[in-house]
Phi, psi and omega in degrees: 000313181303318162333283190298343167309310144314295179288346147304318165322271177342311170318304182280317154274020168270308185295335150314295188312291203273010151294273231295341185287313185285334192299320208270324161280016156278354194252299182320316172311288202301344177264001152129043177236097206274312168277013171289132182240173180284322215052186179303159156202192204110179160244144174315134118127336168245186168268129206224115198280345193275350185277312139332286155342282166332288159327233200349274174346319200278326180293320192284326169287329188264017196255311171264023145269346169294339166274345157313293146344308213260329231246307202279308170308332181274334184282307168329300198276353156289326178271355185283256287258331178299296179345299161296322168301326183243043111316309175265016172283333172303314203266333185290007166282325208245021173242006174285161152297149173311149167140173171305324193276326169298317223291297193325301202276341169302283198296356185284297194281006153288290150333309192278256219354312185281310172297353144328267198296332152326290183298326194277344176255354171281350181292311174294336164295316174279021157260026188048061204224003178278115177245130176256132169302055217270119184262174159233109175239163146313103175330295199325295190327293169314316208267319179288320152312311239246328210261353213247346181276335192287016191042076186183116189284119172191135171272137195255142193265120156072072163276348194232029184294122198252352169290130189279129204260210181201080184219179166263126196274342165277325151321299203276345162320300225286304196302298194308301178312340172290300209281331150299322174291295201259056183257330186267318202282322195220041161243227165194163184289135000286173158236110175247151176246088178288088170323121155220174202346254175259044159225150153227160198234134149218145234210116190241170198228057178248154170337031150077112264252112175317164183270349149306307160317289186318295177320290220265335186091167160312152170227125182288183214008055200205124182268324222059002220173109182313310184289357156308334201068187351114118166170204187284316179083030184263334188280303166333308181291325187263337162306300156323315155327276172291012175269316185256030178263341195234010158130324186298169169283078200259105163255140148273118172228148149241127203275126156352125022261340215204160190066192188219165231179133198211159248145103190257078200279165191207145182296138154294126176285000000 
């Protein structure tokens, strides 16, 4: 009796162990680590359902990072192959005659261009292929530098904020400018930018972040919401993206009583 007693423990922490095993790489799978597998367990030669578990997971992981993969490749090779055509679509545009229909077709091969160069930087982020350049600057200064090249009329709250972050400062232009067009593009006026130690928040006072977005996060080309307006749904996906290159945070909220709200924590410098 005592015999058996043990060995039913023994069992039960062996089976314990490699639940707890499959639980935290399933987790690691969900959080965007595509090669993590469970591997074997078990004893060799019997039948064992959680080993059988494993197996599936593992098979099931490894079937969607090869379509992940095959999704990142195809998003690359479309935009390097647009890319030269519409280089010389740019300079044969830029030989129209002056007028409206030019004024147009410029800004139409602007407009690919920019979404060009968009897809080709979310591609090198999901190949991980992004390395950051990291200083310790003044939030304030920076922030302020960063809101005043983006074209984009918005006022900044604690510009002389002075506490030091530990970032890239062409990363985090990049993250910010994103977060500004779209705030001007699918918000309302004001659009503010705010310091306070190591966050910035920027905050437009339009219909707010759909409620899909906050739950699910960005999805490129998926906006969420008509009253969002119209777009790619790449800027979000790359703020995100260059945030987790350099260390950073991006959360979405929408704050009372009106708008929407994007918030950036930066590792203290």
């Amino acid at each position: 009796m005592t015999l058996a007693a043990i060995g039913g423990a023994l069992l039960a922490s062996r089976l314990s162990k490699d639940l707890r095993t499959a639980a935290e790489t399933a987790r690691r799978i969900s959080e965007g680590e595509l090669d993590a597998r469970i591997g074997g367990s078990g004893v060799p030669g019997s039948r064992n359902e959680v080993a059988e578990l494993s197996s599936a997971v593992d098979t099931m992981a490894a079937g969607l990072q090869q379509r992940l993969e095959a999704e990142q490749r195809f998003t690359a090779d479309v935009a390097h192959e647009l890319r030269t055509p519409l280089t010389g679509l740019h300079t044969a545009a830029e030989l129209l005659p002056a007028g409206r229909p030019t004024e147009l077709v410029r800004d139409r091969v602007a407009a690919l261009r920019t979404l060009t160069e968009d897809l080709l930087e979310v591609a090198r982020l999901d190949a991980r292929r992004e390395e950051a350049q990291l200083g310790v600057h003044a939030l304030g200064p920076l922030v302020a530098t960063i809101t005043g090249r983006a074209g984009v009329a918005a006022e900044v709250v604690g510009a002389d904020c002075p506490a030091p972050v530990r970032t890239d400062a062409r990363r985090l232009e990049r993250i910010l400018a994103n977060l500004l067009v779209n705030a001007r593009r699918h918000g309302g006026d004001p659009v503010t930018v705010e310091v306070c130690g190591n966050t910035v928040t920027v905050r437009d006072r339009g219909p707010g972040f759909p409620a899909k977005l906050l739950r699910e996060g960005p999805q490129r080309f998926l906006t969420g919401a008509a009253e969002r307006g119209q777009g790619t749904g790449l800027g979000l996906t790359i703020a995100f993206g260059q945030a987790q290159v350099i260390g950073a945070r991006v959360t979405l909220s929408n704050p009372a009583p009106v708008g929407a709200a994007a918030t950036v924590t930066l590792p203290a410098g």
